[in-house]
C-alpha positions as CSV (number, residue, x, y, z in Angstrom):
1,M,-0.2,0.1,-0.4
2,S,3.1,2.4,0.5
3,P,5.2,1.9,-2.4
4,T,8.2,3.7,-2.7
5,S,9.2,7.2,-4.3
6,T,12.0,9.5,-4.7
7,S,9.1,12.7,-3.8
8,E,7.2,13.0,-0.4
9,A,9.1,11.7,2.4
10,G,7.4,8.7,2.2
11,P,4.9,8.8,0.5
12,P,3.2,5.4,-2.5
13,V,4.1,7.9,-5.5
14,G,6.7,6.7,-7.1
15,G,8.7,8.1,-9.9
16,S,10.8,11.6,-11.3
17,S,8.4,13.8,-11.1
18,D,8.2,14.6,-8.0
19,N,11.9,15.6,-8.1
20,P,12.5,19.3,-7.4
21,G,14.0,21.8,-9.2
22,S,12.4,21.3,-13.1
23,A,10.9,24.5,-14.2
24,K,8.4,22.2,-17.2
25,P,6.6,19.1,-17.3
26,A,8.9,17.4,-19.7
27,R,8.6,16.4,-23.4
28,V,7.2,12.7,-23.7
29,A,5.3,10.5,-26.0
30,G,1.6,11.1,-26.8
31,P,-0.4,9.8,-23.6
32,W,-2.8,9.0,-24.7
33,L,-1.8,5.3,-25.9
34,G,-0.5,4.9,-22.3
35,F,-3.6,6.3,-21.3
36,G,-5.8,3.5,-22.3
37,I,-3.6,1.2,-21.5
38,D,-3.0,2.6,-17.5
39,A,-7.4,2.9,-17.5
40,V,-8.2,-0.4,-18.9
41,L,-5.0,-2.1,-16.6
42,G,-7.1,0.2,-13.2
43,I,-10.7,-1.0,-14.7
44,V,-10.3,-4.8,-14.7
45,L,-7.5,-5.3,-11.7
46,L,-10.8,-2.8,-9.6
47,L,-13.4,-5.8,-11.0
48,V,-10.7,-8.7,-10.2
49,A,-10.1,-7.5,-6.4
50,S,-13.6,-6.6,-6.6
51,T,-14.8,-10.3,-7.7
52,L,-12.2,-11.7,-5.6
53,L,-12.9,-9.7,-2.0
54,I,-16.6,-9.1,-2.5
55,T,-18.2,-12.2,-3.3
56,P,-16.9,-14.3,-0.3
57,L,-19.4,-11.9,1.6
58,V,-22.1,-12.7,-0.5
59,V,-22.2,-16.4,-0.8
60,S,-21.5,-16.4,3.4
61,A,-24.4,-14.4,3.9
62,T,-26.8,-16.1,1.1
63,L,-26.0,-19.6,3.0
64,S,-26.9,-18.0,7.2
65,Q,-29.9,-16.7,5.8
66,P,-33.2,-18.8,5.3
67,P,-33.8,-20.0,1.8
68,G,-35.8,-17.8,-0.7
69,T,-34.5,-14.9,1.4
70,P,-34.5,-12.1,-1.5
71,A,-31.4,-11.2,-3.0
72,D,-31.9,-7.4,-1.8
73,D,-32.0,-8.2,1.7
74,V,-29.1,-10.6,1.7
75,M,-27.2,-7.2,0.5
76,Q,-28.7,-4.8,2.6
77,A,-28.0,-7.0,6.0
78,I,-24.3,-6.7,4.4
79,L,-23.8,-3.3,3.0
80,P,-21.0,-2.2,5.6
81,E,-19.0,-5.4,4.8
82,L,-19.5,-4.7,0.9
83,T,-18.4,-0.5,1.2
84,V,-15.1,-1.4,2.9
85,A,-14.3,-4.2,0.6
86,A,-15.8,-2.4,-2.5
87,I,-13.2,0.7,-1.4
88,F,-10.5,-1.9,-0.5
89,A,-10.9,-2.7,-4.0
90,M,-9.5,0.2,-5.1
91,L,-7.0,0.2,-3.1
92,V,-5.5,-2.7,-4.4
93,A,-6.5,-2.1,-8.1
94,A,-4.9,1.3,-7.5
95,A,-1.6,0.0,-5.8
96,A,-0.8,-2.5,-8.6
97,T,-1.7,0.1,-11.6
98,W,0.7,2.3,-10.2
99,A,3.1,-0.4,-9.9
100,L,3.3,-1.8,-12.5
101,R,3.2,1.7,-14.5
102,G,3.5,4.7,-12.5
103,R,6.6,3.9,-10.3
104,T,8.5,3.7,-14.0
105,M,6.4,6.4,-15.5
106,R,9.6,8.5,-17.1
107,G,8.9,12.9,-17.0
108,E,8.9,15.1,-14.2
109,L,6.8,18.5,-13.1
110,P,8.3,21.2,-10.6
111,R,6.9,21.2,-7.2
112,M,5.3,23.6,-5.0
113,A,6.6,24.4,-1.6
114,L,4.6,22.3,0.8
115,R,3.1,25.3,3.1
116,P,1.4,27.1,-0.6
117,A,0.3,23.6,-1.7
118,M,-1.0,22.6,1.2
119,T,-2.9,25.5,1.2
120,W,-4.0,24.7,-2.0
121,A,-5.6,21.7,-0.8
122,V,-7.3,22.6,1.6
123,L,-8.8,25.5,-0.1
124,A,-9.8,23.4,-2.7
125,A,-11.1,20.8,-0.6
126,V,-13.5,23.3,0.5
127,G,-14.5,24.8,-3.5
128,I,-15.6,21.6,-4.7
129,Q,-17.2,20.7,-0.9
130,A,-19.7,24.1,-1.5
131,F,-19.9,23.4,-5.0
132,A,-21.8,20.4,-4.5
133,Q,-23.8,22.0,-1.8
134,L,-24.7,24.7,-3.8
135,I,-25.2,22.0,-6.7
136,D,-27.8,19.5,-4.1
137,A,-29.6,23.1,-2.9
138,L,-30.6,24.4,-5.8
139,L,-32.0,20.7,-6.7
140,R,-33.7,20.6,-4.0
141,S,-35.4,24.0,-4.4
142,I,-37.0,22.2,-7.3
143,D,-37.6,18.4,-5.9
144,A,-34.6,16.6,-7.5
145,P,-32.3,16.1,-5.1
146,L,-28.9,14.9,-6.0
147,A,-28.9,10.7,-5.2
148,P,-25.2,9.7,-5.5
149,S,-25.3,6.2,-5.4
150,N,-22.7,5.4,-2.8
151,V,-25.0,8.3,-0.1
152,E,-26.3,4.6,1.2
153,P,-23.2,2.8,0.9
154,I,-21.8,4.7,3.1
155,V,-24.7,6.0,5.7
156,A,-25.0,1.7,6.9
157,L,-20.8,1.9,7.0
158,I,-21.6,5.3,9.4
159,R,-23.7,3.4,11.3
160,Q,-22.4,0.0,12.5
161,W,-18.3,1.1,12.4
162,P,-18.1,5.1,12.7
163,L,-14.4,5.1,12.9
164,L,-14.0,3.1,10.2
165,A,-15.8,4.5,8.2
166,W,-13.9,8.0,9.0
167,L,-11.0,5.7,7.6
168,M,-12.5,3.9,4.9
169,I,-14.2,7.9,3.8
170,V,-11.4,9.8,5.0
171,V,-8.2,8.6,4.5
172,V,-8.6,4.8,2.7
173,G,-10.5,6.1,-0.3
174,P,-9.0,9.5,-1.6
175,F,-5.6,7.6,-1.0
176,A,-6.0,4.9,-3.6
177,E,-8.1,7.5,-6.0
178,E,-6.2,10.4,-6.4
179,L,-2.9,7.3,-7.0
180,L,-5.1,5.8,-9.4
181,F,-7.2,8.9,-11.3
182,R,-3.9,12.0,-10.5
183,H,-0.7,10.0,-9.9
184,V,-1.3,7.6,-12.7
185,L,-3.8,8.8,-15.1
186,L,-3.2,12.7,-14.8
187,R,0.4,12.3,-14.8
188,R,1.2,11.0,-17.8
189,F,-1.0,13.5,-19.6
190,A,1.0,16.4,-17.5
191,V,4.5,15.4,-18.3
192,A,3.5,15.3,-21.7
193,G,2.5,18.7,-21.5
194,R,-1.3,18.0,-22.1
195,A,-2.7,18.4,-18.5
196,F,-5.8,20.1,-19.8
197,A,-6.5,16.7,-21.6
198,G,-5.5,14.6,-19.0
199,L,-7.5,17.1,-16.5
200,V,-11.1,16.0,-18.9
201,A,-9.9,12.4,-20.0
202,T,-9.4,11.6,-16.0
203,S,-12.3,13.5,-14.5
204,A,-15.1,12.2,-17.0
205,L,-13.4,8.6,-15.8
206,F,-13.2,9.5,-12.7
207,A,-16.7,10.2,-12.3
208,L,-18.3,7.4,-14.8
209,V,-16.2,5.0,-12.1
210,H,-18.6,6.5,-9.5
211,E,-21.5,6.3,-11.2
212,L,-22.2,3.6,-14.1
213,G,-24.7,2.2,-14.4
214,Q,-26.9,4.9,-12.0
215,G,-29.1,6.2,-14.0
216,A,-31.9,4.0,-15.0
217,E,-32.8,4.1,-11.0
218,R,-32.5,8.0,-11.3
219,G,-33.5,9.4,-14.3
220,L,-30.9,10.6,-17.2
221,A,-31.1,14.0,-15.7
222,G,-30.6,13.5,-12.1
223,W,-27.9,10.9,-13.3
224,L,-26.2,13.4,-15.9
225,A,-25.8,16.2,-12.5
226,I,-24.3,13.6,-10.8
227,L,-22.1,13.3,-13.1
228,A,-21.9,16.4,-13.2
229,V,-20.5,16.7,-9.5
230,Y,-18.0,14.2,-9.9
231,L,-16.7,15.8,-13.4
232,V,-16.2,19.1,-11.6
233,M,-14.8,17.4,-8.6
234,G,-12.0,15.6,-10.6
235,M,-11.1,18.8,-12.4
236,G,-10.8,20.6,-8.6
237,F,-8.4,17.6,-7.3
238,G,-7.0,17.3,-10.7
239,L,-6.0,21.2,-10.7
240,V,-4.6,21.1,-7.4
241,Y,-2.2,17.9,-8.5
242,V,-1.2,20.1,-11.8
243,R,-0.1,22.8,-9.6
244,T,1.3,21.6,-6.9
245,G,3.0,18.5,-8.2
246,R,2.1,16.4,-5.4
247,F,0.2,13.8,-4.9
248,W,0.0,14.3,-0.7
249,A,-1.1,17.7,-1.9
250,A,-4.4,16.2,-4.3
251,F,-4.3,13.5,-1.4
252,V,-5.5,16.6,0.7
253,A,-7.5,18.2,-1.0
254,H,-10.0,14.8,-1.3
255,A,-9.5,14.1,2.0
256,V,-10.7,17.3,3.2
257,C,-13.2,17.5,1.0
258,N,-15.1,13.7,2.4
259,A,-14.5,14.8,5.5
260,V,-16.6,17.7,5.2
261,A,-18.8,15.4,3.2
262,L,-19.4,13.1,5.2
263,S,-19.4,14.9,8.8
264,L,-22.5,17.1,6.6
265,M,-24.0,12.9,5.9
266,A,-23.5,11.7,9.3
267,F,-25.2,15.3,11.6
268,S,-27.9,14.5,9.4
269,T,-28.1,10.5,9.9
């Protein structure tokens, strides 16, 4: 979970992109093919890890229930466990993709000094969460509140294991997602001098991974609204990464954003 790196003390961030002293991103080979390979590898690893971690939970829960118990009831009974397993699956996929593809990626990004980088991270987190709350308030005014698919699993996790919920949502989840989406996928574009294209591509993938296949339950308009919020969140975290050149700044932005959201969710349940 903590691969070695040449940047910032002890992060799982590898490669030379975190080395200080670079005046501008190095021009390397076009990023699209590499991005495609990285993305497919990450998604395949996520599916494999999810299957290996979640299947035993479902089988065990099914066998422990009376015959004929509806599948939805079985899943609801183990929703907190499934949530933890899903987050760990993302961590496994991200770490493996970084180890296989990101660790040896060539190219450097200039690094901002630590204190202003962390200031950027916190300000971005507050701004991103304020945007999400504003959109939710506007949609509630027309009786169409945002309904991300992860709200129910997170609420179930908070109710059963509050401390574990904070660890998974504020630390493990942001760590895994920033490692994959920003420090592997976005970095490939940034070191090639194509940061804007990378922001769009990786943020779109970030949104789809969170909400793919959820449109039927929420309607097209509601699904697109949620995707738009995740797209803005992905671009916000990506801007922090590109602007500061620091994995940990992107992680802090994501962690603070999730901490604010989790606090609001905990007080409202």
